[in-house]
């Protein structure tokens, strides 16, 4: 760790508590910035970088959760430690679920706070190293160099700096959130907050207040005035994830807010004006939802100014090896394993698989395979789980009966048989792919090779191997 002073933001409305925390932390060599309430803390956060934030939960003007949200918006790795009195432990646990780093109950020992801080700083630096890893990719921090992805990068570049609303669609796990982040990072709003909100994860009754904020006493449980995500995102980007899940009553309010860039908090009379760039995502077909009457047409048009349609992984198979490499690196560090490659046979299987869960599924698979792996190479053995799912999954275009291995007999597996079976299965799938690509391109080898993401030469070799001729 560097010898530079580590900077901590301490937010607590009790002057005494602030003094105690400051004294403990200064003695440990931290530089401390105190804040007397949530709003002050949020202002401080925007004014300079911190390595850890320690915050009380209940404070006037804005509470610890708002401070936490602001931290997330500014820097998702920034660790937040919640200090909580006896009565608010549940709230602190909620905060942990949302990603707070730790919580400490009052009264606390100096040691407890010291240890929590050390742990937080260590994790912060570990996370930053990961960010460097991401930096080593392209400037979008998205892995993929296939033609469909390059088109996506083009669109990102073109729209990043425009104020237009962007609607990102695509199957689950295709990287919609990554694209939203890239748009923000490459826009002139990059120094301002990126505020994500998952509309599906918030109960209908709370969504309006989450988005627009509320005034104290607006409803039971509204104990303080609270800014909504629109206000937190002022000057920056608001990412409305799963926009298809927003109920119709709120769709109306969203529409109005988009048209006028202004709204009222729940229970409030004052009009709030904000400057927010909106990026939305959904894995539903919003046009269908409009047809079905579940989504307002006018809002749909308003959101769909710039549509970005992320292709499923099976439509950009050439990216699979790149993604494998990237996730191998990521989990090698995280799991401390010496696994550095994937065998040819395993890659063949992964290239042929349909990936209904897209990149998320691939990432999970690499992590699992790496845990199972006992050498430096991930081989078909480690993909056994995939083969299982695969067999259940009818997407395995009716594989020949003998092709799939049977490893259910008392957990005993004859490895040579399994490998053999998978090899046969792979060849069979590969042949189907080549057949299909050739059929679709009218037998044009160059075009078929491009579709398959392999070179023309290796396609010719494979065609020879399988006894396929292009005029077949
Ligand atoms: N091209 C990519 N390069 C590297 N990582 C990726 C890529 N695409 C997705 N991921 C990773 O896969 C996971 C899923 O991505 P993300 O959350 O953006 O998907 P999503 O499209 O929002 O899915 P959902 O609709 O289920 O929310 C994340 O961990 C993300 O970092
Ligand atoms: Mg998502």
Short mmCIF file of N, CA, C and O and ligand atoms in Angstrom, two decimals, residues 76 134 138 140-145 149 153 168-181 198 239 241-242 281-284 310 313 316 319 322-323 326-327 330-331 357-364, ligand 1:
data_model
loop_
_atom_site.label_atom_id
_atom_site.label_comp_id
_atom_site.label_asym_id
_atom_site.label_seq_id
_atom_site.Cartn_x
_atom_site.Cartn_y
_atom_site.Cartn_z
N UNK A 76 -18.19 2.62 -7.62
CA UNK A 76 -18.87 1.46 -7.07
C UNK A 76 -17.99 0.61 -6.16
O UNK A 76 -18.47 -0.25 -5.45
N UNK A 134 -9.53 -4.27 -16.06
CA UNK A 134 -10.56 -3.88 -17.03
C UNK A 134 -10.00 -2.83 -17.98
O UNK A 134 -10.31 -2.83 -19.16
N UNK A 138 -10.48 -2.79 -23.99
CA UNK A 138 -10.68 -1.58 -24.78
C UNK A 138 -11.29 -0.48 -23.92
O UNK A 138 -11.65 -0.68 -22.78
N UNK A 140 -14.06 0.76 -23.89
CA UNK A 140 -15.45 0.56 -23.49
C UNK A 140 -15.54 -0.37 -22.28
O UNK A 140 -16.57 -0.52 -21.66
N UNK A 141 -14.40 -1.01 -21.98
CA UNK A 141 -14.35 -2.04 -20.93
C UNK A 141 -15.37 -3.14 -21.19
O UNK A 141 -16.07 -3.60 -20.29
N UNK A 142 -15.50 -3.46 -22.46
CA UNK A 142 -16.38 -4.54 -22.87
C UNK A 142 -15.52 -5.45 -23.73
O UNK A 142 -14.77 -4.98 -24.58
N UNK A 143 -15.58 -6.74 -23.47
CA UNK A 143 -14.77 -7.66 -24.25
C UNK A 143 -15.55 -8.09 -25.48
O UNK A 143 -16.73 -8.43 -25.37
N UNK A 144 -14.87 -8.11 -26.63
CA UNK A 144 -15.53 -8.55 -27.85
C UNK A 144 -15.06 -7.71 -29.01
O UNK A 144 -15.00 -6.50 -28.92
N UNK A 145 -14.70 -8.39 -30.10
CA UNK A 145 -14.14 -7.70 -31.24
C UNK A 145 -14.85 -8.16 -32.51
O UNK A 145 -14.42 -7.88 -33.61
N UNK A 149 -20.22 -6.56 -32.34
CA UNK A 149 -19.79 -5.74 -31.20
C UNK A 149 -19.16 -4.44 -31.69
O UNK A 149 -19.34 -3.40 -31.09
N UNK A 153 -19.94 -0.61 -30.55
CA UNK A 153 -18.99 0.42 -30.11
C UNK A 153 -19.18 1.71 -30.90
O UNK A 153 -19.12 2.80 -30.35
N UNK A 168 -31.46 0.23 -24.37
CA UNK A 168 -30.63 -0.94 -24.65
C UNK A 168 -31.48 -2.20 -24.47
O UNK A 168 -32.06 -2.41 -23.41
N UNK A 169 -31.56 -3.00 -25.52
CA UNK A 169 -32.30 -4.24 -25.38
C UNK A 169 -31.37 -5.42 -25.65
O UNK A 169 -30.33 -5.26 -26.29
N UNK A 170 -31.76 -6.57 -25.19
CA UNK A 170 -30.94 -7.76 -25.40
C UNK A 170 -31.30 -8.80 -24.37
O UNK A 170 -31.84 -8.47 -23.30
N UNK A 171 -30.98 -10.04 -24.70
CA UNK A 171 -31.29 -11.14 -23.78
C UNK A 171 -30.55 -10.95 -22.46
O UNK A 171 -29.62 -10.14 -22.38
N UNK A 172 -30.94 -11.74 -21.48
CA UNK A 172 -30.28 -11.67 -20.19
C UNK A 172 -28.79 -12.01 -20.32
O UNK A 172 -28.41 -12.88 -21.10
N UNK A 173 -27.97 -11.25 -19.60
CA UNK A 173 -26.54 -11.54 -19.56
C UNK A 173 -25.74 -11.09 -20.78
O UNK A 173 -24.59 -11.50 -20.94
N UNK A 174 -26.32 -10.24 -21.63
CA UNK A 174 -25.58 -9.82 -22.82
C UNK A 174 -24.70 -8.60 -22.58
O UNK A 174 -23.98 -8.16 -23.48
N UNK A 175 -24.79 -8.01 -21.38
CA UNK A 175 -23.90 -6.88 -21.08
C UNK A 175 -24.57 -5.52 -21.20
O UNK A 175 -23.91 -4.52 -21.43
N UNK A 176 -25.89 -5.49 -20.99
CA UNK A 176 -26.61 -4.21 -21.13
C UNK A 176 -26.10 -3.17 -20.13
O UNK A 176 -25.93 -2.00 -20.46
N UNK A 177 -25.83 -3.65 -18.92
CA UNK A 177 -25.36 -2.70 -17.91
C UNK A 177 -23.98 -2.16 -18.27
O UNK A 177 -23.68 -0.98 -18.06
N UNK A 178 -23.13 -3.02 -18.82
CA UNK A 178 -21.80 -2.56 -19.23
C UNK A 178 -21.89 -1.47 -20.29
O UNK A 178 -21.14 -0.50 -20.27
N UNK A 179 -22.82 -1.64 -21.21
CA UNK A 179 -22.99 -0.64 -22.27
C UNK A 179 -23.46 0.68 -21.67
O UNK A 179 -22.96 1.75 -22.01
N UNK A 180 -24.40 0.59 -20.73
CA UNK A 180 -24.89 1.81 -20.09
C UNK A 180 -23.74 2.54 -19.40
O UNK A 180 -23.60 3.76 -19.51
N UNK A 181 -22.89 1.78 -18.72
CA UNK A 181 -21.75 2.41 -18.03
C UNK A 181 -20.78 3.03 -19.02
O UNK A 181 -20.24 4.11 -18.79
N UNK A 198 -32.67 -0.58 -10.49
CA UNK A 198 -33.29 -1.75 -11.09
C UNK A 198 -34.78 -1.71 -10.77
O UNK A 198 -35.19 -1.99 -9.66
N UNK A 239 -29.59 5.36 -14.92
CA UNK A 239 -29.75 4.11 -15.66
C UNK A 239 -30.97 3.36 -15.12
O UNK A 239 -30.94 2.84 -14.01
N UNK A 241 -32.82 0.27 -15.21
CA UNK A 241 -32.69 -1.10 -15.66
C UNK A 241 -34.05 -1.78 -15.54
O UNK A 241 -34.82 -1.46 -14.64
N UNK A 242 -34.34 -2.72 -16.43
CA UNK A 242 -35.62 -3.43 -16.45
C UNK A 242 -36.78 -2.44 -16.54
O UNK A 242 -37.75 -2.53 -15.81
N UNK A 281 -32.73 0.01 -19.98
CA UNK A 281 -32.46 -1.32 -20.51
C UNK A 281 -33.62 -2.25 -20.22
O UNK A 281 -34.35 -2.05 -19.24
N UNK A 282 -33.80 -3.23 -21.07
CA UNK A 282 -34.83 -4.23 -20.83
C UNK A 282 -34.50 -5.49 -21.61
O UNK A 282 -33.86 -5.43 -22.65
N UNK A 283 -34.90 -6.63 -21.07
CA UNK A 283 -34.76 -7.85 -21.87
C UNK A 283 -36.12 -8.28 -22.42
O UNK A 283 -36.29 -9.36 -22.96
N UNK A 284 -37.11 -7.38 -22.29
CA UNK A 284 -38.41 -7.63 -22.93
C UNK A 284 -38.43 -6.96 -24.29
O UNK A 284 -37.66 -6.04 -24.54
N UNK A 310 -28.31 -5.42 -28.23
CA UNK A 310 -27.12 -6.25 -28.00
C UNK A 310 -27.35 -7.66 -28.52
O UNK A 310 -28.33 -8.30 -28.16
N UNK A 313 -24.85 -14.04 -27.36
CA UNK A 313 -23.50 -14.56 -27.57
C UNK A 313 -23.44 -15.53 -28.74
O UNK A 313 -22.46 -15.58 -29.48
N UNK A 316 -22.37 -14.10 -31.91
CA UNK A 316 -21.02 -13.54 -32.05
C UNK A 316 -20.01 -14.50 -31.44
O UNK A 316 -19.24 -14.15 -30.56
N UNK A 319 -16.25 -14.09 -30.45
CA UNK A 319 -15.85 -13.45 -29.20
C UNK A 319 -15.62 -14.44 -28.06
O UNK A 319 -15.06 -14.09 -27.02
N UNK A 322 -12.03 -14.81 -26.76
CA UNK A 322 -11.59 -13.59 -26.08
C UNK A 322 -12.18 -13.52 -24.68
O UNK A 322 -11.51 -13.19 -23.70
N UNK A 323 -13.47 -13.85 -24.59
CA UNK A 323 -14.13 -13.82 -23.29
C UNK A 323 -13.55 -14.87 -22.36
O UNK A 323 -13.35 -14.62 -21.17
N UNK A 326 -10.34 -13.55 -21.00
CA UNK A 326 -10.57 -12.50 -20.03
C UNK A 326 -11.03 -13.07 -18.68
O UNK A 326 -10.50 -12.72 -17.63
N UNK A 327 -11.99 -13.98 -18.73
CA UNK A 327 -12.49 -14.54 -17.47
C UNK A 327 -11.48 -15.47 -16.81
O UNK A 327 -11.41 -15.57 -15.59
N UNK A 330 -9.36 -13.14 -14.92
CA UNK A 330 -10.06 -12.59 -13.77
C UNK A 330 -10.14 -13.60 -12.62
O UNK A 330 -9.83 -13.28 -11.48
N UNK A 331 -10.51 -14.85 -12.94
CA UNK A 331 -10.69 -15.82 -11.86
C UNK A 331 -9.38 -16.45 -11.41
O UNK A 331 -9.28 -16.94 -10.29
N UNK A 357 -27.82 -18.19 -21.38
CA UNK A 357 -27.58 -17.17 -20.35
C UNK A 357 -26.47 -16.20 -20.75
O UNK A 357 -26.01 -15.39 -19.95
N UNK A 358 -26.02 -16.32 -22.00
CA UNK A 358 -25.05 -15.40 -22.59
C UNK A 358 -23.77 -15.24 -21.77
O UNK A 358 -23.28 -16.21 -21.23
N UNK A 359 -23.22 -14.02 -21.72
CA UNK A 359 -21.90 -13.85 -21.12
C UNK A 359 -21.92 -14.19 -19.63
O UNK A 359 -20.96 -14.72 -19.10
N UNK A 360 -23.03 -13.90 -18.97
CA UNK A 360 -23.10 -14.24 -17.56
C UNK A 360 -22.92 -15.73 -17.36
O UNK A 360 -22.21 -16.18 -16.47
N UNK A 361 -23.55 -16.52 -18.24
CA UNK A 361 -23.44 -17.97 -18.14
C UNK A 361 -22.00 -18.42 -18.40
O UNK A 361 -21.47 -19.28 -17.70
N UNK A 362 -21.37 -17.80 -19.39
CA UNK A 362 -19.98 -18.14 -19.70
C UNK A 362 -19.07 -17.82 -18.52
O UNK A 362 -18.20 -18.61 -18.14
N UNK A 363 -19.30 -16.66 -17.93
CA UNK A 363 -18.47 -16.27 -16.78
C UNK A 363 -18.63 -17.28 -15.64
O UNK A 363 -17.65 -17.74 -15.05
N UNK A 364 -19.87 -17.62 -15.33
CA UNK A 364 -20.10 -18.59 -14.25
C UNK A 364 -19.45 -19.92 -14.56
O UNK A 364 -18.90 -20.58 -13.69
N1 LIG B 1 -18.71 -8.21 -23.35
C1 LIG B 1 -18.47 -8.47 -22.05
N2 LIG B 1 -17.22 -8.47 -21.59
C2 LIG B 1 -16.96 -8.75 -20.32
N3 LIG B 1 -17.89 -9.02 -19.39
C3 LIG B 1 -19.16 -9.02 -19.78
C4 LIG B 1 -19.52 -8.73 -21.13
N4 LIG B 1 -20.85 -8.78 -21.23
C5 LIG B 1 -21.31 -9.10 -20.02
N5 LIG B 1 -20.31 -9.25 -19.13
C6 LIG B 1 -20.43 -9.63 -17.73
O1 LIG B 1 -21.55 -10.53 -17.66
C7 LIG B 1 -22.39 -10.20 -16.58
C8 LIG B 1 -23.77 -9.83 -17.07
O2 LIG B 1 -23.72 -8.59 -17.74
P1 LIG B 1 -24.84 -7.48 -17.51
O3 LIG B 1 -25.23 -7.40 -16.08
O4 LIG B 1 -24.40 -6.22 -18.15
O5 LIG B 1 -26.01 -8.17 -18.35
P2 LIG B 1 -27.48 -7.66 -18.65
O6 LIG B 1 -27.60 -7.61 -20.12
O7 LIG B 1 -27.74 -6.42 -17.88
O8 LIG B 1 -28.35 -8.89 -18.13
P3 LIG B 1 -29.80 -8.89 -17.39
O9 LIG B 1 -30.82 -8.59 -18.45
O10 LIG B 1 -29.91 -10.29 -16.87
O11 LIG B 1 -29.74 -7.85 -16.33
C9 LIG B 1 -21.70 -9.10 -15.82
O12 LIG B 1 -20.93 -9.68 -14.79
C10 LIG B 1 -20.82 -8.45 -16.85
O13 LIG B 1 -19.70 -7.85 -16.26
#
